[in-house]
């Protein structure tokens, strides 16, 4: 596991964009695994800036998103499809048919099968990740066991409360989601984890001890052959990492 310490969150975004740029330049038809939330937002803005400057071409790139809320249509402002389209896809030249965000409405079993089929068709070259305060990856929540493949996950109360900041009312937050399984995450060729915000406990379990446990799913990154973690100096100081 390769650790990069950025000066601040702005530099985190630049360094994360550097990793994506290297992948696209090395393999123009690469498949990117993408995530949502506050952690990768600066990276998306930086990639758009480089695209506008003529430094990046996404025309042959494909993407698969990590997860999606169950119960929100793609048109819902808090769906992850809406997030991706608004913050990234429509601002670059990626082909819509080359992007994939699982459907959160309709038949859940059919949606899970479609999600798994898409993951079977593609090998993700670089998967961008954030982490929850409790260590969840995607929506793989802490517990006695983790799932290998894409599945429906009931969200932990902590996750629901954390995500309520994006909704007008806690009762509006979906209680379940479709997510890649830990096995599918681990089968990506390269992982890029951006840790920002108040994620001290999860970061400590990942970076400062040797335990791997389903009660903190992010610790499974320790077993990946090519994982890069980017944190900022403030968090590094909290963890007493030089």
PDB file of C-alpha atoms in Angstrom:
ATOM      1  CA  UNK A   1       0.000   0.000   0.000  1.00  0.00           C
ATOM      2  CA  UNK A   2       1.436   3.334  -1.090  1.00  0.00           C
ATOM      3  CA  UNK A   3       0.707   6.348   1.120  1.00  0.00           C
ATOM      4  CA  UNK A   4       0.806   9.919  -0.211  1.00  0.00           C
ATOM      5  CA  UNK A   5       0.552  12.865   2.178  1.00  0.00           C
ATOM      6  CA  UNK A   6      -0.780  16.048   0.600  1.00  0.00           C
ATOM      7  CA  UNK A   7      -0.388  19.525   2.087  1.00  0.00           C
ATOM      8  CA  UNK A   8      -4.152  20.074   2.137  1.00  0.00           C
ATOM      9  CA  UNK A   9      -7.378  18.932   0.482  1.00  0.00           C
ATOM     10  CA  UNK A  10      -6.700  21.067  -2.598  1.00  0.00           C
ATOM     11  CA  UNK A  11      -3.426  19.243  -3.192  1.00  0.00           C
ATOM     12  CA  UNK A  12      -5.186  15.934  -2.477  1.00  0.00           C
ATOM     13  CA  UNK A  13      -7.483  16.634  -5.420  1.00  0.00           C
ATOM     14  CA  UNK A  14      -4.542  17.414  -7.706  1.00  0.00           C
ATOM     15  CA  UNK A  15      -2.621  14.305  -6.664  1.00  0.00           C
ATOM     16  CA  UNK A  16      -5.687  12.100  -7.109  1.00  0.00           C
ATOM     17  CA  UNK A  17      -6.276  13.596 -10.564  1.00  0.00           C
ATOM     18  CA  UNK A  18      -2.631  12.830 -11.386  1.00  0.00           C
ATOM     19  CA  UNK A  19      -3.283   9.123 -10.741  1.00  0.00           C
ATOM     20  CA  UNK A  20      -6.342   9.122 -13.004  1.00  0.00           C
ATOM     21  CA  UNK A  21      -4.488  11.058 -15.700  1.00  0.00           C
ATOM     22  CA  UNK A  22      -1.600   8.571 -15.650  1.00  0.00           C
ATOM     23  CA  UNK A  23      -4.062   5.725 -16.130  1.00  0.00           C
ATOM     24  CA  UNK A  24      -5.827   7.399 -19.062  1.00  0.00           C
ATOM     25  CA  UNK A  25      -2.570   8.314 -20.797  1.00  0.00           C
ATOM     26  CA  UNK A  26      -1.177   4.809 -20.280  1.00  0.00           C
ATOM     27  CA  UNK A  27      -4.429   3.123 -21.346  1.00  0.00           C
ATOM     28  CA  UNK A  28      -6.804   5.449 -23.250  1.00  0.00           C
ATOM     29  CA  UNK A  29      -9.586   2.818 -23.235  1.00  0.00           C
ATOM     30  CA  UNK A  30      -9.290   2.101 -19.515  1.00  0.00           C
ATOM     31  CA  UNK A  31     -12.240   1.347 -17.266  1.00  0.00           C
ATOM     32  CA  UNK A  32     -12.526   3.629 -14.260  1.00  0.00           C
ATOM     33  CA  UNK A  33     -14.421   2.710 -11.123  1.00  0.00           C
ATOM     34  CA  UNK A  34     -15.915   5.895  -9.710  1.00  0.00           C
ATOM     35  CA  UNK A  35     -17.406   7.017  -6.411  1.00  0.00           C
ATOM     36  CA  UNK A  36     -19.417   9.953  -5.126  1.00  0.00           C
ATOM     37  CA  UNK A  37     -19.494  12.124  -2.017  1.00  0.00           C
ATOM     38  CA  UNK A  38     -17.258  14.933  -0.856  1.00  0.00           C
ATOM     39  CA  UNK A  39     -13.905  13.087  -1.049  1.00  0.00           C
ATOM     40  CA  UNK A  40     -13.584  12.782  -4.869  1.00  0.00           C
ATOM     41  CA  UNK A  41     -15.363  16.041  -5.771  1.00  0.00           C
ATOM     42  CA  UNK A  42     -12.189  18.128  -5.945  1.00  0.00           C
ATOM     43  CA  UNK A  43     -10.578  15.440  -8.110  1.00  0.00           C
ATOM     44  CA  UNK A  44     -13.489  15.576 -10.565  1.00  0.00           C
ATOM     45  CA  UNK A  45     -13.207  19.355 -10.799  1.00  0.00           C
ATOM     46  CA  UNK A  46      -9.469  19.066 -11.441  1.00  0.00           C
ATOM     47  CA  UNK A  47      -9.993  16.427 -14.150  1.00  0.00           C
ATOM     48  CA  UNK A  48     -12.569  18.686 -15.820  1.00  0.00           C
ATOM     49  CA  UNK A  49     -10.055  21.548 -15.716  1.00  0.00           C
ATOM     50  CA  UNK A  50      -7.456  19.375 -17.440  1.00  0.00           C
ATOM     51  CA  UNK A  51     -10.008  18.254 -20.028  1.00  0.00           C
ATOM     52  CA  UNK A  52     -10.918  21.881 -20.760  1.00  0.00           C
ATOM     53  CA  UNK A  53      -7.204  22.629 -21.153  1.00  0.00           C
ATOM     54  CA  UNK A  54      -6.918  19.871 -23.759  1.00  0.00           C
ATOM     55  CA  UNK A  55      -4.741  17.634 -21.592  1.00  0.00           C
ATOM     56  CA  UNK A  56      -7.163  14.713 -21.266  1.00  0.00           C
ATOM     57  CA  UNK A  57      -9.411  12.786 -23.643  1.00  0.00           C
ATOM     58  CA  UNK A  58     -12.177  10.614 -22.173  1.00  0.00           C
ATOM     59  CA  UNK A  59     -13.683   9.521 -25.503  1.00  0.00           C
ATOM     60  CA  UNK A  60     -12.465   5.906 -25.181  1.00  0.00           C
ATOM     61  CA  UNK A  61     -12.782   5.670 -21.379  1.00  0.00           C
ATOM     62  CA  UNK A  62     -15.542   3.632 -19.737  1.00  0.00           C
ATOM     63  CA  UNK A  63     -16.709   3.798 -16.133  1.00  0.00           C
ATOM     64  CA  UNK A  64     -18.657   1.830 -13.546  1.00  0.00           C
ATOM     65  CA  UNK A  65     -19.879   3.462 -10.376  1.00  0.00           C
ATOM     66  CA  UNK A  66     -19.382   1.951  -6.969  1.00  0.00           C
ATOM     67  CA  UNK A  67     -22.957   2.179  -5.703  1.00  0.00           C
ATOM     68  CA  UNK A  68     -26.428   3.729  -5.867  1.00  0.00           C
ATOM     69  CA  UNK A  69     -29.240   4.378  -3.415  1.00  0.00           C
ATOM     70  CA  UNK A  70     -32.269   2.100  -3.619  1.00  0.00           C
ATOM     71  CA  UNK A  71     -35.462   4.070  -4.103  1.00  0.00           C
ATOM     72  CA  UNK A  72     -33.992   7.067  -5.935  1.00  0.00           C
ATOM     73  CA  UNK A  73     -34.420   7.396  -9.688  1.00  0.00           C
ATOM     74  CA  UNK A  74     -31.557   8.683 -11.813  1.00  0.00           C
ATOM     75  CA  UNK A  75     -33.399  11.986 -12.034  1.00  0.00           C
ATOM     76  CA  UNK A  76     -33.447  12.474  -8.249  1.00  0.00           C
ATOM     77  CA  UNK A  77     -31.014  15.260  -7.221  1.00  0.00           C
ATOM     78  CA  UNK A  78     -29.495  13.059  -4.505  1.00  0.00           C
ATOM     79  CA  UNK A  79     -29.024   9.964  -6.651  1.00  0.00           C
ATOM     80  CA  UNK A  80     -25.453   9.064  -7.448  1.00  0.00           C
ATOM     81  CA  UNK A  81     -26.253   9.039 -11.164  1.00  0.00           C
ATOM     82  CA  UNK A  82     -27.356  12.672 -10.865  1.00  0.00           C
ATOM     83  CA  UNK A  83     -24.182  13.499  -8.912  1.00  0.00           C
ATOM     84  CA  UNK A  84     -21.940  11.918 -11.549  1.00  0.00           C
ATOM     85  CA  UNK A  85     -23.727  13.518 -14.468  1.00  0.00           C
ATOM     86  CA  UNK A  86     -23.828  16.946 -12.871  1.00  0.00           C
ATOM     87  CA  UNK A  87     -20.279  16.984 -11.496  1.00  0.00           C
ATOM     88  CA  UNK A  88     -18.382  15.010 -14.112  1.00  0.00           C
ATOM     89  CA  UNK A  89     -19.920  13.184 -17.071  1.00  0.00           C
ATOM     90  CA  UNK A  90     -21.645  16.115 -18.781  1.00  0.00           C
ATOM     91  CA  UNK A  91     -18.516  18.258 -18.337  1.00  0.00           C
ATOM     92  CA  UNK A  92     -16.173  15.928 -20.254  1.00  0.00           C
ATOM     93  CA  UNK A  93     -16.336  13.962 -23.515  1.00  0.00           C
ATOM     94  CA  UNK A  94     -17.016  10.508 -22.079  1.00  0.00           C
ATOM     95  CA  UNK A  95     -19.684   8.688 -24.087  1.00  0.00           C
ATOM     96  CA  UNK A  96     -22.916   8.173 -22.104  1.00  0.00           C
ATOM     97  CA  UNK A  97     -23.147   4.563 -23.257  1.00  0.00           C
ATOM     98  CA  UNK A  98     -19.705   3.942 -21.744  1.00  0.00           C
ATOM     99  CA  UNK A  99     -20.816   4.988 -18.258  1.00  0.00           C
ATOM    100  CA  UNK A 100     -22.700   2.798 -15.815  1.00  0.00           C
ATOM    101  CA  UNK A 101     -24.487   3.635 -12.580  1.00  0.00           C
ATOM    102  CA  UNK A 102     -26.735   0.899 -11.210  1.00  0.00           C
ATOM    103  CA  UNK A 103     -30.472   1.548 -11.144  1.00  0.00           C
ATOM    104  CA  UNK A 104     -32.011   2.127  -7.738  1.00  0.00           C
ATOM    105  CA  UNK A 105     -35.615   1.694  -8.855  1.00  0.00           C
ATOM    106  CA  UNK A 106     -37.584  -1.215 -10.273  1.00  0.00           C
ATOM    107  CA  UNK A 107     -36.840  -4.863  -9.537  1.00  0.00           C
ATOM    108  CA  UNK A 108     -33.881  -5.064  -7.104  1.00  0.00           C
ATOM    109  CA  UNK A 109     -32.928  -8.590  -8.176  1.00  0.00           C
ATOM    110  CA  UNK A 110     -32.867  -7.580 -11.834  1.00  0.00           C
ATOM    111  CA  UNK A 111     -30.831  -4.489 -10.959  1.00  0.00           C
ATOM    112  CA  UNK A 112     -28.315  -6.565  -9.010  1.00  0.00           C
ATOM    113  CA  UNK A 113     -27.981  -8.985 -11.938  1.00  0.00           C
ATOM    114  CA  UNK A 114     -27.447  -6.101 -14.385  1.00  0.00           C
ATOM    115  CA  UNK A 115     -24.826  -4.627 -12.055  1.00  0.00           C
ATOM    116  CA  UNK A 116     -23.003  -7.942 -11.733  1.00  0.00           C
ATOM    117  CA  UNK A 117     -23.172  -8.554 -15.484  1.00  0.00           C
ATOM    118  CA  UNK A 118     -21.585  -5.173 -16.162  1.00  0.00           C
ATOM    119  CA  UNK A 119     -18.794  -5.911 -13.684  1.00  0.00           C
ATOM    120  CA  UNK A 120     -18.259  -9.309 -15.316  1.00  0.00           C
ATOM    121  CA  UNK A 121     -17.897  -7.623 -18.718  1.00  0.00           C
ATOM    122  CA  UNK A 122     -15.248  -5.177 -17.567  1.00  0.00           C
ATOM    123  CA  UNK A 123     -12.105  -5.307 -15.478  1.00  0.00           C
ATOM    124  CA  UNK A 124     -11.735  -2.057 -13.572  1.00  0.00           C
ATOM    125  CA  UNK A 125      -8.284  -0.608 -14.170  1.00  0.00           C
ATOM    126  CA  UNK A 126      -8.480   2.083 -11.490  1.00  0.00           C
ATOM    127  CA  UNK A 127     -11.130   2.284  -8.778  1.00  0.00           C
ATOM    128  CA  UNK A 128     -11.498   5.587  -6.923  1.00  0.00           C
ATOM    129  CA  UNK A 129     -12.729   5.192  -3.346  1.00  0.00           C
ATOM    130  CA  UNK A 130     -13.713   7.248  -0.355  1.00  0.00           C
ATOM    131  CA  UNK A 131     -14.316   5.820   3.094  1.00  0.00           C
ATOM    132  CA  UNK A 132     -17.057   6.230   5.665  1.00  0.00           C
ATOM    133  CA  UNK A 133     -16.385   7.347   9.211  1.00  0.00           C
ATOM    134  CA  UNK A 134     -17.030   3.744  10.332  1.00  0.00           C
ATOM    135  CA  UNK A 135     -14.704   2.339   7.672  1.00  0.00           C
ATOM    136  CA  UNK A 136     -17.310   1.289   5.107  1.00  0.00           C
ATOM    137  CA  UNK A 137     -16.266   1.022   1.460  1.00  0.00           C
ATOM    138  CA  UNK A 138     -18.962   1.711  -1.068  1.00  0.00           C
ATOM    139  CA  UNK A 139     -21.921   0.689   1.030  1.00  0.00           C
ATOM    140  CA  UNK A 140     -20.228  -2.407   2.432  1.00  0.00           C
ATOM    141  CA  UNK A 141     -21.065  -1.770   6.067  1.00  0.00           C
ATOM    142  CA  UNK A 142     -19.146  -3.116   9.093  1.00  0.00           C
ATOM    143  CA  UNK A 143     -20.410  -6.454  10.373  1.00  0.00           C
ATOM    144  CA  UNK A 144     -19.706 -10.131  10.903  1.00  0.00           C
ATOM    145  CA  UNK A 145     -19.301 -10.761   7.176  1.00  0.00           C
ATOM    146  CA  UNK A 146     -18.811  -8.994   3.849  1.00  0.00           C
ATOM    147  CA  UNK A 147     -20.125  -9.889   0.387  1.00  0.00           C
ATOM    148  CA  UNK A 148     -17.987 -10.813  -2.598  1.00  0.00           C
ATOM    149  CA  UNK A 149     -20.276  -9.456  -5.324  1.00  0.00           C
ATOM    150  CA  UNK A 150     -22.692  -6.611  -6.002  1.00  0.00           C
ATOM    151  CA  UNK A 151     -25.656  -6.812  -3.667  1.00  0.00           C
ATOM    152  CA  UNK A 152     -28.298  -4.912  -1.732  1.00  0.00           C
ATOM    153  CA  UNK A 153     -27.024  -3.567   1.577  1.00  0.00           C
ATOM    154  CA  UNK A 154     -29.047  -2.144   4.442  1.00  0.00           C
ATOM    155  CA  UNK A 155     -27.335   1.031   5.589  1.00  0.00           C
ATOM    156  CA  UNK A 156     -26.055   1.419   9.129  1.00  0.00           C
ATOM    157  CA  UNK A 157     -27.726   4.101  11.217  1.00  0.00           C
ATOM    158  CA  UNK A 158     -24.417   5.999  11.349  1.00  0.00           C
ATOM    159  CA  UNK A 159     -24.263   6.066   7.541  1.00  0.00           C
ATOM    160  CA  UNK A 160     -27.857   7.278   7.301  1.00  0.00           C
ATOM    161  CA  UNK A 161     -27.138  10.038   9.814  1.00  0.00           C
ATOM    162  CA  UNK A 162     -23.913  11.072   8.058  1.00  0.00           C
ATOM    163  CA  UNK A 163     -25.663  11.226   4.673  1.00  0.00           C
ATOM    164  CA  UNK A 164     -28.622  13.188   6.034  1.00  0.00           C
ATOM    165  CA  UNK A 165     -26.668  16.406   5.387  1.00  0.00           C
ATOM    166  CA  UNK A 166     -27.510  15.965   1.704  1.00  0.00           C
ATOM    167  CA  UNK A 167     -31.250  15.725   2.399  1.00  0.00           C
ATOM    168  CA  UNK A 168     -33.804  18.077   3.922  1.00  0.00           C
ATOM    169  CA  UNK A 169     -34.857  15.537   6.525  1.00  0.00           C
ATOM    170  CA  UNK A 170     -33.356  12.384   8.044  1.00  0.00           C
ATOM    171  CA  UNK A 171     -36.499  10.495   7.041  1.00  0.00           C
ATOM    172  CA  UNK A 172     -35.734  11.198   3.373  1.00  0.00           C
ATOM    173  CA  UNK A 173     -32.424   9.344   3.437  1.00  0.00           C
ATOM    174  CA  UNK A 174     -32.641   5.907   1.760  1.00  0.00           C
ATOM    175  CA  UNK A 175     -32.104   3.010   4.136  1.00  0.00           C
ATOM    176  CA  UNK A 176     -30.530   0.648   1.587  1.00  0.00           C
ATOM    177  CA  UNK A 177     -28.339   0.727  -1.500  1.00  0.00           C
ATOM    178  CA  UNK A 178     -26.822  -1.358  -4.268  1.00  0.00           C
ATOM    179  CA  UNK A 179     -23.062  -1.626  -3.939  1.00  0.00           C
ATOM    180  CA  UNK A 180     -20.097  -3.463  -5.406  1.00  0.00           C
ATOM    181  CA  UNK A 181     -18.990  -6.245  -3.095  1.00  0.00           C
ATOM    182  CA  UNK A 182     -15.620  -6.234  -1.380  1.00  0.00           C
ATOM    183  CA  UNK A 183     -14.432  -8.965  -3.748  1.00  0.00           C
ATOM    184  CA  UNK A 184     -15.232  -6.831  -6.798  1.00  0.00           C
ATOM    185  CA  UNK A 185     -13.463  -3.876  -5.209  1.00  0.00           C
ATOM    186  CA  UNK A 186     -10.403  -6.004  -4.511  1.00  0.00           C
ATOM    187  CA  UNK A 187     -10.362  -7.358  -8.071  1.00  0.00           C
ATOM    188  CA  UNK A 188      -9.788  -3.888  -9.533  1.00  0.00           C
ATOM    189  CA  UNK A 189      -6.258  -3.648 -10.900  1.00  0.00           C
ATOM    190  CA  UNK A 190      -5.478  -0.472  -8.959  1.00  0.00           C
ATOM    191  CA  UNK A 191      -7.209   1.194  -6.006  1.00  0.00           C
ATOM    192  CA  UNK A 192      -7.064   4.899  -5.175  1.00  0.00           C
ATOM    193  CA  UNK A 193      -8.434   5.865  -1.764  1.00  0.00           C
ATOM    194  CA  UNK A 194      -8.950   9.528  -0.887  1.00  0.00           C
ATOM    195  CA  UNK A 195      -9.428  10.088   2.844  1.00  0.00           C
ATOM    196  CA  UNK A 196     -10.790  13.490   3.774  1.00  0.00           C
ATOM    197  CA  UNK A 197     -12.963  14.957   6.488  1.00  0.00           C
ATOM    198  CA  UNK A 198     -13.445  13.458   9.938  1.00  0.00           C
ATOM    199  CA  UNK A 199     -12.270   9.930   9.133  1.00  0.00           C
ATOM    200  CA  UNK A 200      -9.593   9.608  11.823  1.00  0.00           C
ATOM    201  CA  UNK A 201     -10.767   6.291  13.283  1.00  0.00           C
ATOM    202  CA  UNK A 202     -11.038   4.562   9.891  1.00  0.00           C
ATOM    203  CA  UNK A 203      -7.704   5.984   8.745  1.00  0.00           C
ATOM    204  CA  UNK A 204      -6.008   4.840  11.938  1.00  0.00           C
ATOM    205  CA  UNK A 205      -7.280   1.278  11.540  1.00  0.00           C
ATOM    206  CA  UNK A 206      -6.077   1.226   7.933  1.00  0.00           C
ATOM    207  CA  UNK A 207      -2.730   2.940   8.327  1.00  0.00           C
ATOM    208  CA  UNK A 208      -1.589   2.426  11.916  1.00  0.00           C
ATOM    209  CA  UNK A 209      -2.206  -1.230  12.756  1.00  0.00           C
ATOM    210  CA  UNK A 210      -2.043  -4.657  11.116  1.00  0.00           C
ATOM    211  CA  UNK A 211      -5.601  -5.861  11.752  1.00  0.00           C
ATOM    212  CA  UNK A 212      -7.875  -6.756   8.832  1.00  0.00           C
ATOM    213  CA  UNK A 213     -11.495  -7.047   9.903  1.00  0.00           C
ATOM    214  CA  UNK A 214     -14.995  -6.965   8.372  1.00  0.00           C
ATOM    215  CA  UNK A 215     -15.880  -4.601  11.222  1.00  0.00           C
ATOM    216  CA  UNK A 216     -13.787  -2.013   9.374  1.00  0.00           C
ATOM    217  CA  UNK A 217     -14.031  -2.904   5.664  1.00  0.00           C
ATOM    218  CA  UNK A 218     -11.415  -0.368   4.537  1.00  0.00           C
ATOM    219  CA  UNK A 219      -8.752  -2.504   6.265  1.00  0.00           C
ATOM    220  CA  UNK A 220      -9.072  -5.011   3.407  1.00  0.00           C
ATOM    221  CA  UNK A 221      -7.075  -2.589   1.236  1.00  0.00           C
ATOM    222  CA  UNK A 222      -3.987  -3.840   3.063  1.00  0.00           C
ATOM    223  CA  UNK A 223      -4.249  -7.037   1.011  1.00  0.00           C
ATOM    224  CA  UNK A 224      -4.441  -5.326  -2.394  1.00  0.00           C
ATOM    225  CA  UNK A 225      -1.354  -5.550  -4.591  1.00  0.00           C
ATOM    226  CA  UNK A 226      -1.638  -1.958  -5.903  1.00  0.00           C
ATOM    227  CA  UNK A 227      -3.443   0.429  -3.555  1.00  0.00           C
ATOM    228  CA  UNK A 228      -2.641   4.126  -3.166  1.00  0.00           C
ATOM    229  CA  UNK A 229      -3.996   6.142  -0.236  1.00  0.00           C
ATOM    230  CA  UNK A 230      -3.963   9.947  -0.248  1.00  0.00           C
ATOM    231  CA  UNK A 231      -4.416  11.827   3.024  1.00  0.00           C
ATOM    232  CA  UNK A 232      -3.735  15.436   3.955  1.00  0.00           C
ATOM    233  CA  UNK A 233      -1.081  16.724   6.349  1.00  0.00           C
ATOM    234  CA  UNK A 234      -3.639  17.615   9.030  1.00  0.00           C
ATOM    235  CA  UNK A 235      -4.839  14.014   9.208  1.00  0.00           C
ATOM    236  CA  UNK A 236      -1.272  12.707   9.049  1.00  0.00           C
ATOM    237  CA  UNK A 237      -0.405  14.861  12.078  1.00  0.00           C
ATOM    238  CA  UNK A 238      -3.440  13.524  13.950  1.00  0.00           C
ATOM    239  CA  UNK A 239      -2.213   9.990  13.250  1.00  0.00           C
ATOM    240  CA  UNK A 240       1.398  10.934  14.010  1.00  0.00           C
ATOM    241  CA  UNK A 241       2.548   9.826  10.579  1.00  0.00           C
ATOM    242  CA  UNK A 242       5.732  11.543   9.425  1.00  0.00           C
TER     243      UNK A 242
END
